[in-house]
Short mmCIF file of C-alpha atoms and ligand atoms in Angstrom, two decimals:
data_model
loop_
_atom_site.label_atom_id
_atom_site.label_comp_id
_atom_site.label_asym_id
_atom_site.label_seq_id
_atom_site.Cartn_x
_atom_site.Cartn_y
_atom_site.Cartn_z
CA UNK A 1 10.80 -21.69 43.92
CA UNK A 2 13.96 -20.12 43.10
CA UNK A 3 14.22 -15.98 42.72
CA UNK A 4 15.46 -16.30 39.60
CA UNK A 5 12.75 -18.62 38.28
CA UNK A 6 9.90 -16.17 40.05
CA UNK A 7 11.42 -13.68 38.05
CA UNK A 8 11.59 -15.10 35.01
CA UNK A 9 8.09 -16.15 35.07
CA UNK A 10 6.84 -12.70 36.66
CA UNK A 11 8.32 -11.05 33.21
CA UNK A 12 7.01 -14.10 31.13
CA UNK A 13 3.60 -13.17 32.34
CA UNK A 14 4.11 -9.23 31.99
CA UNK A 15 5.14 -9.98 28.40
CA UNK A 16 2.08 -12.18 27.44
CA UNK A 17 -0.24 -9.85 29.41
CA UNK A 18 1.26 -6.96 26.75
CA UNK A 19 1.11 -9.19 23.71
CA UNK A 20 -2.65 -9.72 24.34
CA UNK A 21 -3.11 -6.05 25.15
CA UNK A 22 -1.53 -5.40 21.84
CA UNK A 23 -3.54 -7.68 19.48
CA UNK A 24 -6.56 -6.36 21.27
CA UNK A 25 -6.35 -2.86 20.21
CA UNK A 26 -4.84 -3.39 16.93
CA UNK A 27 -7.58 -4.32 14.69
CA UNK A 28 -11.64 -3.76 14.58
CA UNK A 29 -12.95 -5.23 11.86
CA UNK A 30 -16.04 -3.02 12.30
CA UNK A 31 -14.55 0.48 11.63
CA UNK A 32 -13.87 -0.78 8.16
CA UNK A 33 -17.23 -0.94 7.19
CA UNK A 34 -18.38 1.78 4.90
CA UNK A 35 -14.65 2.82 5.10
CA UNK A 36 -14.33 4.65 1.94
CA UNK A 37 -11.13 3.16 0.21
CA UNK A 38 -8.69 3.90 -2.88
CA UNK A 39 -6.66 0.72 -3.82
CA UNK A 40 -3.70 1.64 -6.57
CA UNK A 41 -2.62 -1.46 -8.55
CA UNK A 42 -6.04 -3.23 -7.65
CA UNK A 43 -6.43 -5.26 -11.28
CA UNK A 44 -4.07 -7.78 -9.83
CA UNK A 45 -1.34 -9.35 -6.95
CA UNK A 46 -1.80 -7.41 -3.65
CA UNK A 47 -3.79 -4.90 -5.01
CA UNK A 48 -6.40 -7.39 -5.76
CA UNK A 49 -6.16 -9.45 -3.04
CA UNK A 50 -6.60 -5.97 -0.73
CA UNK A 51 -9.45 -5.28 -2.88
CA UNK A 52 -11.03 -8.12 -1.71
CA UNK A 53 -10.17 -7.83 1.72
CA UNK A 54 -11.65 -4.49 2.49
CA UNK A 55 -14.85 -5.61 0.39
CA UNK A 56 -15.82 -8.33 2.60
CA UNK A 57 -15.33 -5.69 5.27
CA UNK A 58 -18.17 -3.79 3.24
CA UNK A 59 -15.89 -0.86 2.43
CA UNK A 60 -16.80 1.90 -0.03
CA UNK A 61 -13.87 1.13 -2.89
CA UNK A 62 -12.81 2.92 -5.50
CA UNK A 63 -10.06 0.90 -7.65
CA UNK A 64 -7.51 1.79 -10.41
CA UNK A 65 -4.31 0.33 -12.44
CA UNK A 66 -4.27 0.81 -16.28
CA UNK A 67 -6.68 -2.04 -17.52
CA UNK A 68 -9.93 -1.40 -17.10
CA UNK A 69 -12.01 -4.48 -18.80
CA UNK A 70 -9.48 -6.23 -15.62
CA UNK A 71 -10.51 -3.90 -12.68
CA UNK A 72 -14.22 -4.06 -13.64
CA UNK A 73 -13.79 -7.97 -13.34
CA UNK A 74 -12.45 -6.74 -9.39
CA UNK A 75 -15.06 -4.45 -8.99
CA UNK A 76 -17.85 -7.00 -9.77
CA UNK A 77 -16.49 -9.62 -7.44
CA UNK A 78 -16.04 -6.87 -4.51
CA UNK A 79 -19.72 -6.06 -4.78
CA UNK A 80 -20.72 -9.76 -4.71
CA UNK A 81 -18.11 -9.94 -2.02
CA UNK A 82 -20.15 -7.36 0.62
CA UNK A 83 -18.46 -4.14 -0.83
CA UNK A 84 -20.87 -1.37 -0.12
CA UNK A 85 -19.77 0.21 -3.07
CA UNK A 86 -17.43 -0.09 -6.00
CA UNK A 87 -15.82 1.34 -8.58
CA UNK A 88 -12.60 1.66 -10.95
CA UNK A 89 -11.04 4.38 -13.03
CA UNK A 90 -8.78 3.44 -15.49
CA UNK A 91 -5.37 5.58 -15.23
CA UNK A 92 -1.53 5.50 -15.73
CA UNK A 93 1.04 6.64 -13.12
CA UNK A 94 3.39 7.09 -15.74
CA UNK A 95 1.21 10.17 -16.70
CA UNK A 96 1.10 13.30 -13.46
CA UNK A 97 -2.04 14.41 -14.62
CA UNK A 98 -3.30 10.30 -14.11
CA UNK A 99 -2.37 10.71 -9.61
CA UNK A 100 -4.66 13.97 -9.62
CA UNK A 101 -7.72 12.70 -11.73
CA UNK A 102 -7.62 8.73 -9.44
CA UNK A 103 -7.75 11.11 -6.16
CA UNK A 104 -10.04 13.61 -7.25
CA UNK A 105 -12.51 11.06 -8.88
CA UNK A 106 -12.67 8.98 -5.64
CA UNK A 107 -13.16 11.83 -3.13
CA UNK A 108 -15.97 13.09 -5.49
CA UNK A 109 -17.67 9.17 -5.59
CA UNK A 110 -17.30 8.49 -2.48
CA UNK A 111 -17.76 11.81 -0.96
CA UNK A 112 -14.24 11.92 1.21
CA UNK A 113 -11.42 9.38 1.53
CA UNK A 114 -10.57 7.33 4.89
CA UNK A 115 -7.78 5.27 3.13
CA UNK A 116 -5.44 5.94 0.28
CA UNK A 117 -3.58 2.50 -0.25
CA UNK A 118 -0.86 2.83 -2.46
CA UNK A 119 0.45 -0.30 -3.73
CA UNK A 120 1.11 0.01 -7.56
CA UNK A 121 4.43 -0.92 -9.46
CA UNK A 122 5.33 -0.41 -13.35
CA UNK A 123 7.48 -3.43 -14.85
CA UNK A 124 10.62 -3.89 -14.30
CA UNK A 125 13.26 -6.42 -15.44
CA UNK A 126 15.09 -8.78 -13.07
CA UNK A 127 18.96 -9.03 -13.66
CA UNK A 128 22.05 -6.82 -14.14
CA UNK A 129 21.46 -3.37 -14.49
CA UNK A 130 21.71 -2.53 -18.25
CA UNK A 131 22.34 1.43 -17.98
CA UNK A 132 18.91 2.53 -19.13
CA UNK A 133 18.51 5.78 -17.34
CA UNK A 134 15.36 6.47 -19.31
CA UNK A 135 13.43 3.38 -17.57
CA UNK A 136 14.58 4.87 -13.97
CA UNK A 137 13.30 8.05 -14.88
CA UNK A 138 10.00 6.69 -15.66
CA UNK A 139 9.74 3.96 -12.78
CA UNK A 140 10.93 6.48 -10.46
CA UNK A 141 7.62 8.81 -11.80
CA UNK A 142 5.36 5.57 -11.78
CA UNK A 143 6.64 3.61 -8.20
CA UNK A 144 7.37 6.88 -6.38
CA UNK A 145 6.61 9.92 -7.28
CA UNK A 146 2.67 9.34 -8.13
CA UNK A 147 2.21 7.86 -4.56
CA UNK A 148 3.94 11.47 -3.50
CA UNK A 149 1.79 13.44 -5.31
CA UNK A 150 -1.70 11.18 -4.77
CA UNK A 151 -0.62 11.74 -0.97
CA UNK A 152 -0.57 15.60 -1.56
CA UNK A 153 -4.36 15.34 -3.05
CA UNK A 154 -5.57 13.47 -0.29
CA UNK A 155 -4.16 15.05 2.38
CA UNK A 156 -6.56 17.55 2.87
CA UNK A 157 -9.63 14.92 2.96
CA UNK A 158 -7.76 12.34 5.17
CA UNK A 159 -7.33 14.99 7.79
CA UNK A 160 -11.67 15.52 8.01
CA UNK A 161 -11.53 12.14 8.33
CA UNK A 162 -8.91 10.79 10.31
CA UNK A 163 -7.53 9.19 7.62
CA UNK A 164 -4.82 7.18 6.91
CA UNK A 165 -1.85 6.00 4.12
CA UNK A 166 -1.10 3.07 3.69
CA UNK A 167 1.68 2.35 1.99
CA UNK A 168 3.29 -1.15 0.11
CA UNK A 169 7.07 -0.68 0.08
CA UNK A 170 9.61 -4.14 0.36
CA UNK A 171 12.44 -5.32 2.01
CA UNK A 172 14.50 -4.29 -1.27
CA UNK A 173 13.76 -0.77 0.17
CA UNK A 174 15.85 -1.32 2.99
CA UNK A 175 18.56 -3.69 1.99
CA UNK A 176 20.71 -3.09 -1.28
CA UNK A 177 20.83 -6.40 -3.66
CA UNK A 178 21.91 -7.05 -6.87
CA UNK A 179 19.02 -7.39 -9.87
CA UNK A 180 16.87 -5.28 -9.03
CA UNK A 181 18.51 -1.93 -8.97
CA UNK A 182 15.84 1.07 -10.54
CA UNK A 183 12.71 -0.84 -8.77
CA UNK A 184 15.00 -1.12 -5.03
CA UNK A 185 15.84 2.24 -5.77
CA UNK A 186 12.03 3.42 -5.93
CA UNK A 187 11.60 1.40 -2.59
CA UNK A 188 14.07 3.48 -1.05
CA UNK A 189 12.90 6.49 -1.80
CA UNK A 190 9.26 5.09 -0.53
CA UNK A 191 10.77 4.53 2.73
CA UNK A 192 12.69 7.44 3.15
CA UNK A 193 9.37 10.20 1.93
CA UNK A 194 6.73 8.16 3.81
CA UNK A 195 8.93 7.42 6.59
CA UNK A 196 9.85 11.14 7.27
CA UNK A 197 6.06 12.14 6.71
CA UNK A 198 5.54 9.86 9.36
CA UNK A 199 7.06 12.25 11.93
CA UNK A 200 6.45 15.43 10.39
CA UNK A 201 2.37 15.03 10.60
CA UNK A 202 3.18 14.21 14.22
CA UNK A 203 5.32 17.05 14.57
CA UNK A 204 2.07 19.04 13.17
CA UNK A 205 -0.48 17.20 15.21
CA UNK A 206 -2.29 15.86 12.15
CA UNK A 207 -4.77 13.59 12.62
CA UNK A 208 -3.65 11.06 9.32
CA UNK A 209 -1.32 7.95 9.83
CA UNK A 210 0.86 6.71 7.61
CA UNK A 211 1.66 3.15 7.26
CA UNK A 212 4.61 1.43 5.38
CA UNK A 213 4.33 -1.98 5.08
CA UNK A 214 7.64 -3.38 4.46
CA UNK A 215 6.79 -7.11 2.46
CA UNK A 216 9.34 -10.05 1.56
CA UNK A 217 8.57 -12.10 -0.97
CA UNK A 218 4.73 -12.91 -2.04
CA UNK A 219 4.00 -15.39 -4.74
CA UNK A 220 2.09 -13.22 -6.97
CA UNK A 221 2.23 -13.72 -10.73
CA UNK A 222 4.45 -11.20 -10.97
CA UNK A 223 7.08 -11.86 -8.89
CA UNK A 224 7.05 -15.75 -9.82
CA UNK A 225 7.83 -14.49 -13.24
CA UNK A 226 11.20 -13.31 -12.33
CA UNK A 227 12.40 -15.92 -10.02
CA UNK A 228 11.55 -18.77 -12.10
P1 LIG B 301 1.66 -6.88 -9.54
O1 LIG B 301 2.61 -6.73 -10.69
O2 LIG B 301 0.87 -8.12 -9.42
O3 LIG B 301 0.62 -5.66 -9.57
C1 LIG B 301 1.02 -4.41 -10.01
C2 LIG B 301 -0.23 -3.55 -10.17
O4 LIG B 301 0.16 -2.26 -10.62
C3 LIG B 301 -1.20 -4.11 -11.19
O5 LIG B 301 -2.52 -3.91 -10.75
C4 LIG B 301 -0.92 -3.27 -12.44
O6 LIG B 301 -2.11 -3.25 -13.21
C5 LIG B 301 -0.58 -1.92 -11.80
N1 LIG B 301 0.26 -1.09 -12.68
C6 LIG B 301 1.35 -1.45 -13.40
N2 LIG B 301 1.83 -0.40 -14.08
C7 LIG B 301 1.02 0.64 -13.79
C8 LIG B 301 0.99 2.00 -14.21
N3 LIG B 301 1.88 2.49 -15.09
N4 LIG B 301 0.01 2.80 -13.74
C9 LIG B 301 -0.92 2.32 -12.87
N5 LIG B 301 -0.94 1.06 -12.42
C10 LIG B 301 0.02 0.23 -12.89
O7 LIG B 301 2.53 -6.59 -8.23
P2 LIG B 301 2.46 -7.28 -6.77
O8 LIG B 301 1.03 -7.48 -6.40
O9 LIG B 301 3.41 -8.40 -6.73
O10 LIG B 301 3.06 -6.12 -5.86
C11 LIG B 301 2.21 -5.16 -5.24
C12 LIG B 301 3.04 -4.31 -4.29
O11 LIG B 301 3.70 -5.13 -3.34
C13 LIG B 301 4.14 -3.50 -4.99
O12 LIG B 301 4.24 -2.23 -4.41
C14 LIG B 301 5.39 -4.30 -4.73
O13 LIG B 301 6.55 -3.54 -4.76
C15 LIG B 301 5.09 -4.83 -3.33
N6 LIG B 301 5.88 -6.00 -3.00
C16 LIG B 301 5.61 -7.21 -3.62
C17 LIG B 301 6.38 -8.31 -3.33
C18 LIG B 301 6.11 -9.63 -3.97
O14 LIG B 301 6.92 -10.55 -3.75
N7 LIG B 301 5.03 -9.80 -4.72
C19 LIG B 301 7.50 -8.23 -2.38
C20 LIG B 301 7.69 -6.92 -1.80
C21 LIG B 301 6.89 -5.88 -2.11
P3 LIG B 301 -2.20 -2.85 -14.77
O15 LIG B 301 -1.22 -3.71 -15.49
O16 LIG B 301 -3.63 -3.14 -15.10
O17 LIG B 301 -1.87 -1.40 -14.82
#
């Protein structure tokens, strides 16, 4: 056999051996039960689906997004699902006082918080922007800055527990399109907050992760709507 080919197929191996290494520490499904969980936006889309994930994990959930007669719905198929526990509160982002009340309301329920999963958006229309500053303002208070300020709440109880953020940003957050322009910009500003918290509870030694999860697209009902 040829050097070259040795070496190729030394590296080949050396790559696959750290692949497998890598998918074997990434994920135990076992830590997640009894994980005590807050899913934002959980009536439908991701938020659901996540919802349903950690339930058949047999997480501890607490869920929220403005309809509640929709999130008990959630809540009842979580429990037949293998939640441990499960529970919504009713609340809108657009209101400050709403990001307080979710947090507060779950640490007191389920006695502490392992994840905060912040995944909620506010409508937004697809197509040229149309110069309504007002509807920034408020999806900029609704996509952005309640996951900033449910983050504050929680910070304190995800670092007893080793906690972590988790948060569900898009790839509008990194590339600039046309169409989309005050919900991109809220994705930005995701990125850039949650990205530089990233390093700063490093910096501190903190014992909470953050996680941005950067998604394409995902045929939710939502997002069909606008590319039809
Ligand atoms: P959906 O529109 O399906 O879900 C949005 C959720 O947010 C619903 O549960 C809604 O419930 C809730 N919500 C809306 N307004 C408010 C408000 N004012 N206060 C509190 N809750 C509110 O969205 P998706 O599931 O498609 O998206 C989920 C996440 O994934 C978002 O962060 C999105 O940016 C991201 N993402 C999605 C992509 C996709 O293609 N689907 C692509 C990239 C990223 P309710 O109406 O009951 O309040």
């Amino acid at each position: 056999m040829k050097f070259y080919t040795k070496l190729f197929l030394l590296c080949s191996l050396g790559v696959a051996f750290i692949a497998v290494q890598w998918s074997g520490s990434s994920f135990h499904a076992e830590s997640l039960k009894g994980a005590r969980v807050l899913v934002t936006g959980a009536s439908t889309g991701i938020g659901e689906q996540l919802a349903y994930h950690y339930a058949r994990l047999g997480a501890q959930l607490v869920l929220t997004a403005r309809r509640g007669n929709v999130l008990e719905q959630v809540v009842n198929k979580c429990l037949e699902m293998g939640a441990q526990k499960a529970l919504f509160i009713p609340a809108d982002m657009a209101n400050p006082a709403d990001s307080d009340r979710v947090v507060q309301y779950a640490i007191d329920q389920l006695g502490g918080l392992d994840f905060l999963v912040l995944n909620h958006i506010g409508p937004s229309p697809y197509g040229m922007w149309d110069g309504d500053v007002e509807h920034t303002r408020w999806l900029l208070q609704v996509n952005f800055l309640s996951y900033v300020q449910m983050a504050k709440k929680a910070l304190p109880t995800l670092e007893n527990s080793n906690g972590s953020i988790v948060v569900v940003s898009s790839l509008l957050g990194k590339v600039s399109n046309p169409f989309e322009l005050p919900y991109a910009a809220t994705k930005f500003a995701l990125n850039g907050f949650f990205g530089g918290l990233q390093h700063e509870l490093a910096m501190q030694g903190s014992n909470v992760s953050v996680t941005i999860c950067t998604l394409g697209l995902i045929d939710t009902e939502t997002a069909m709507e606008k590319i039809k």
